[in-house]
Short mmCIF file of C-alpha atoms in Angstrom, two decimals:
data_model
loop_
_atom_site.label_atom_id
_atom_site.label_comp_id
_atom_site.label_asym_id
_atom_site.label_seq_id
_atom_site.Cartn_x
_atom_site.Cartn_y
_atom_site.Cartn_z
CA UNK A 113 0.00 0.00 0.00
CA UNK A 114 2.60 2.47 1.09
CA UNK A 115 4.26 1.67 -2.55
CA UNK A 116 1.28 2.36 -4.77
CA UNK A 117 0.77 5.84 -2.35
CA UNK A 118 4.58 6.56 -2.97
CA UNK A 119 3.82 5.70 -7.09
CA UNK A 120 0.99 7.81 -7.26
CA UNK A 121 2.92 10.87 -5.20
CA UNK A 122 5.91 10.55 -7.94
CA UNK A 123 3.24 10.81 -10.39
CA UNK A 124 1.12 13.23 -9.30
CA UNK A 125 4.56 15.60 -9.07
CA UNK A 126 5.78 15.25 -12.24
CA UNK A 127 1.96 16.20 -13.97
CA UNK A 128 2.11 19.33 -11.69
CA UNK A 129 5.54 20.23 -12.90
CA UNK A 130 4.10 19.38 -16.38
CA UNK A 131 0.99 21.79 -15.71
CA UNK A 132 3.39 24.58 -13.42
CA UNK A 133 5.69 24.83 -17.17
CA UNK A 134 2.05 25.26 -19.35
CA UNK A 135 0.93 27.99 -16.59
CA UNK A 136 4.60 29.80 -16.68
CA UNK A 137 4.55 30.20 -20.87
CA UNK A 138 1.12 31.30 -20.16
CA UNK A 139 2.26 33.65 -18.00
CA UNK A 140 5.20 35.15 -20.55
CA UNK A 141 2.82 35.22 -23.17
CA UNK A 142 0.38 37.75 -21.54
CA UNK A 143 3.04 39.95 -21.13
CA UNK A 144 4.37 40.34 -24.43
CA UNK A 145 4.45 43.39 -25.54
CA UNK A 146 1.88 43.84 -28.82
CA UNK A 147 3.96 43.89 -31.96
CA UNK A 148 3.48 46.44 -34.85
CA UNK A 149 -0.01 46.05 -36.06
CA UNK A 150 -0.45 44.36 -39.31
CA UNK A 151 -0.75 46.92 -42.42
CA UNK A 152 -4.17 46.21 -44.40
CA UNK A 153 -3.78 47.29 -48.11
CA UNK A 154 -6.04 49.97 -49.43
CA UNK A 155 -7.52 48.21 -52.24
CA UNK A 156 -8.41 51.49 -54.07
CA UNK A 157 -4.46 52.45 -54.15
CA UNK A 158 -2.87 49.88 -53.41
CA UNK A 159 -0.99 51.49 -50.80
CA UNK A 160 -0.70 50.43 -47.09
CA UNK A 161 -2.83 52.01 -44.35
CA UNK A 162 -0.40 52.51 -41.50
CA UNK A 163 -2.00 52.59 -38.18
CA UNK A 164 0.42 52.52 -35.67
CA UNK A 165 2.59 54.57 -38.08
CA UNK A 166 -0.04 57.32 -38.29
CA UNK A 167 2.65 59.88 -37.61
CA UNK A 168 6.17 57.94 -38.89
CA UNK A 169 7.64 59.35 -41.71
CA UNK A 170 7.51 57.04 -45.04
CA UNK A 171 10.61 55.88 -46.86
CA UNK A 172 12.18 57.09 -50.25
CA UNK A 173 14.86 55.76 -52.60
CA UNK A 174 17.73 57.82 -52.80
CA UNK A 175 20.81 58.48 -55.26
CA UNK A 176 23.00 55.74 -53.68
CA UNK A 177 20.22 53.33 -53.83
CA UNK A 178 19.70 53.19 -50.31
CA UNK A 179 16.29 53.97 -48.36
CA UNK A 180 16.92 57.28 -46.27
CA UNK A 181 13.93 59.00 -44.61
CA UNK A 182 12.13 61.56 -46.15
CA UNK A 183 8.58 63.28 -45.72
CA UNK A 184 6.06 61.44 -48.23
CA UNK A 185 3.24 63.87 -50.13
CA UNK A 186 0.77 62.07 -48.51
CA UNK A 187 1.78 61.02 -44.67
CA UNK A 188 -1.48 58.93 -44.22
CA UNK A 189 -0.12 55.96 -46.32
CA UNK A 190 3.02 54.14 -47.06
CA UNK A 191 4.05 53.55 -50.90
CA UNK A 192 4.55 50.23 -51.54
CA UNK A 193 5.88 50.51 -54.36
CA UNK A 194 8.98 51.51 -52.70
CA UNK A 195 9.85 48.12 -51.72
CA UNK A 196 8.63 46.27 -55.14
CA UNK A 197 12.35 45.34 -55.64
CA UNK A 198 13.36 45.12 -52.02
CA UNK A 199 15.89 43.26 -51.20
CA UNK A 200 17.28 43.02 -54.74
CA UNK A 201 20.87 41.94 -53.90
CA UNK A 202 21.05 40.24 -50.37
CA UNK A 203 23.95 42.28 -48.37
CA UNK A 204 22.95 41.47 -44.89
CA UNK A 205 24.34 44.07 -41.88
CA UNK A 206 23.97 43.76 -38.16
CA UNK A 207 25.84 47.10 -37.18
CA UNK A 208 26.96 47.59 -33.57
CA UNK A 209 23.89 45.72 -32.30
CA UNK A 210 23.28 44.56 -28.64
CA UNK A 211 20.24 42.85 -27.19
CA UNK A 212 18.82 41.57 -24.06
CA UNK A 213 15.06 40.16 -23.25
CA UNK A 214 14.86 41.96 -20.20
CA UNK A 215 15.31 45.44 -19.28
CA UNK A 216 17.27 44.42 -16.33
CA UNK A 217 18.57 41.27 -17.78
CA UNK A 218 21.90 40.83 -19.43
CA UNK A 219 23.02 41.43 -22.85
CA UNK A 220 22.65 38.18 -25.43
CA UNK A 221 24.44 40.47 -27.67
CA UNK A 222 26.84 43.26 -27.08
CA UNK A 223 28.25 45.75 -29.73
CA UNK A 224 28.07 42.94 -32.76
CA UNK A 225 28.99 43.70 -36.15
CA UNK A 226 28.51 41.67 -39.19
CA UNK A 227 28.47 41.96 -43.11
CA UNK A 228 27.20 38.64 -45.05
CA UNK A 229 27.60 39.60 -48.56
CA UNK A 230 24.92 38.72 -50.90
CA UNK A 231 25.07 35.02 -52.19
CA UNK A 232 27.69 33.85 -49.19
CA UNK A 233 26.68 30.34 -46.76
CA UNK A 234 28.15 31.50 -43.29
CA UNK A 235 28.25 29.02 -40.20
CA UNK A 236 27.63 30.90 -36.89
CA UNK A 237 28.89 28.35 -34.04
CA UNK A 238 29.06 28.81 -30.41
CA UNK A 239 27.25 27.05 -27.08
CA UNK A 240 24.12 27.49 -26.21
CA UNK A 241 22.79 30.90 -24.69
CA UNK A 242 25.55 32.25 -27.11
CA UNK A 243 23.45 34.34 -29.18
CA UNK A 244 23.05 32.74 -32.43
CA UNK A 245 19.41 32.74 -32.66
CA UNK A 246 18.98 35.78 -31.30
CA UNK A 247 20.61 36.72 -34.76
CA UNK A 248 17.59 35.13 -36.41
CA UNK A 249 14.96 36.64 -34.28
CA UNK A 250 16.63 40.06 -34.93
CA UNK A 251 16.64 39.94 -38.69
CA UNK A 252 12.91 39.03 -38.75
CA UNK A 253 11.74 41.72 -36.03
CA UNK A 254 10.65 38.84 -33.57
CA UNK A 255 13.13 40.70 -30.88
CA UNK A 256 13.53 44.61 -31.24
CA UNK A 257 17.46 45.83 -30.90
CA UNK A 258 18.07 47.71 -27.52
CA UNK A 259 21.01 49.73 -29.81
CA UNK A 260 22.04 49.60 -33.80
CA UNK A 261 20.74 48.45 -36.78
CA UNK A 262 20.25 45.65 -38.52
CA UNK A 263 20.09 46.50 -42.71
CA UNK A 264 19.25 44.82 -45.90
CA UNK A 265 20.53 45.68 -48.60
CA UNK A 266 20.97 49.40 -46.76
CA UNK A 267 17.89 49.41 -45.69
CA UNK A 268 17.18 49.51 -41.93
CA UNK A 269 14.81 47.04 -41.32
CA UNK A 270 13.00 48.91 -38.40
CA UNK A 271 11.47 51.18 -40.83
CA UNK A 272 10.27 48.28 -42.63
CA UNK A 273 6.20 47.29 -42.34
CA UNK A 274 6.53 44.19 -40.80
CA UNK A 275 4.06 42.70 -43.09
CA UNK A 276 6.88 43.34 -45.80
CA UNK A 277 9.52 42.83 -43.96
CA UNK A 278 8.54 38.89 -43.16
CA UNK A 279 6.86 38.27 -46.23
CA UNK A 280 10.20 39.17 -48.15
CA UNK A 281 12.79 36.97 -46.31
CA UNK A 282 12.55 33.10 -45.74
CA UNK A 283 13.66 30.68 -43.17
CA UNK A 284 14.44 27.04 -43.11
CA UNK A 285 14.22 26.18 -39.36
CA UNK A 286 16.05 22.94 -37.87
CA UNK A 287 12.10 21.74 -36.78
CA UNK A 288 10.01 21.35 -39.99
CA UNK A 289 6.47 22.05 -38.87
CA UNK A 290 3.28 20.95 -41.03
CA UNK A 291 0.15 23.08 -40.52
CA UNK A 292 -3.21 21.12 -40.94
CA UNK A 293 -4.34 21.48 -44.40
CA UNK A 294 -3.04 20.54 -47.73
CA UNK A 295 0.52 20.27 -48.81
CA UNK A 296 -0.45 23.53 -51.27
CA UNK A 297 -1.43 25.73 -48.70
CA UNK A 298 1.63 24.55 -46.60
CA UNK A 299 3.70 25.53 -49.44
CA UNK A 300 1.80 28.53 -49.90
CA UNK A 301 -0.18 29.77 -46.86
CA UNK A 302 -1.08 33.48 -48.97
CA UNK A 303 -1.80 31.63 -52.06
CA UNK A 304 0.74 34.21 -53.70
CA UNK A 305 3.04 32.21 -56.22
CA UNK A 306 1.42 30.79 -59.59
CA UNK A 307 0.22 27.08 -59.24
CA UNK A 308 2.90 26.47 -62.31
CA UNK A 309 5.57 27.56 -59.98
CA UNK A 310 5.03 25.86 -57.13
CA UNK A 311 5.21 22.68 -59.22
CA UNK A 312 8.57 24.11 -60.52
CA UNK A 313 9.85 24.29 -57.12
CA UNK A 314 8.68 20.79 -56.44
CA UNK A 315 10.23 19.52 -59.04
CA UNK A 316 13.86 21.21 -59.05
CA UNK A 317 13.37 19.75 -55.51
CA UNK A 318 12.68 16.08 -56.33
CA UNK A 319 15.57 15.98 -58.64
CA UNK A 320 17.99 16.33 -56.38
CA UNK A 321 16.79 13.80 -54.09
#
């Protein structure tokens, strides 16, 4: 008797450690801050409503090909036809950028600076808690710098809609996750690329298996 009571104590520990870790993420979730709201297109022009960015100046091209910012005609929108050909050659920059989760926390990244030129396969190595996917999370916006930049192509990416900014650059994580649904609309969730393409894709895939 004393065995099956000791048994079912073990047990009954290890699901409230199991339900204590569901509560915590719980817990960090509601106190995320709220990203950048999503831009809705104005289907009339085409242009981007920007809502949070009500007051934020828009960006224009400029003589070195660069984005620099500048006060658009019409402040209420964002062209997006700024960023048809954004990014167009794939120089990736993180200049003098340091980061840390917590405002009292430490630094996961201190003063880093990195060029990747355009067409280059780098290998970032180091243990874990070193930083490296804080790199990731930085390029697509999911963690906001505490100091420098981080630019494509010369463009600073926090001036980017974030709607853009993640529908323009991919990633191939380590953890391939399938969404319910077909294999089409896990190969293309916005139902954005031609159906002839997607079979292209497949099928430059395929032959190199």
């Amino acid at each position: 008797m004393l065995i099956g009571l000791f048994q079912w104590s073990v047990r009954l520990s290890a699901e409230i450690e199991t339900q204590m870790i569901s509560l915590h993420r719980a817990l960090a979730y509601s106190f995320l801050e709220p990203e950048e709201a999503t831009l809705p297109v104005n289907k009339q022009t085409g242009q981007y409503s920007p809502l949070s960015l009500q007051n934020r100046s828009a960006l224009l091209f400029t003589e070195s090909n660069t984005l620099s910012l500048s006060q658009h005609p019409d402040s209420s929108s964002v062209d997006t036809s700024l960023f048809s050909n954004w990014p167009d050659i794939g120089i990736v920059e993180f200049r003098q950028i340091s980061l840390r989760f917590r405002p009292d926390g430490p630094f996961a990244l201190k003063n880093i600076n990195l060029v990747v030129p355009p067409g280059y396969k780098i290998g970032i190595v180091g243990r874990t808690g070193a930083g490296k996917s804080s790199l990731v999370s930085l390029l697509f916006r999911l963690q906001e710098a505490e100091e420098g930049q981080v630019l494509v192509d010369g463009v600073n990416i926090s001036q980017i809609p974030l709607s853009i900014l993640r529908r323009r650059i991919s990633i191939i994580p380590q953890d391939p996750t399938m969404f319910a649904g077909t294999i089409l609309t896990n190969l293309d969730p916005t139902r954005s690329c031609p159906f002839e393409q997607i079979w292209n894709a497949l099928d430059a895939m395929l032959s190199s298996i």
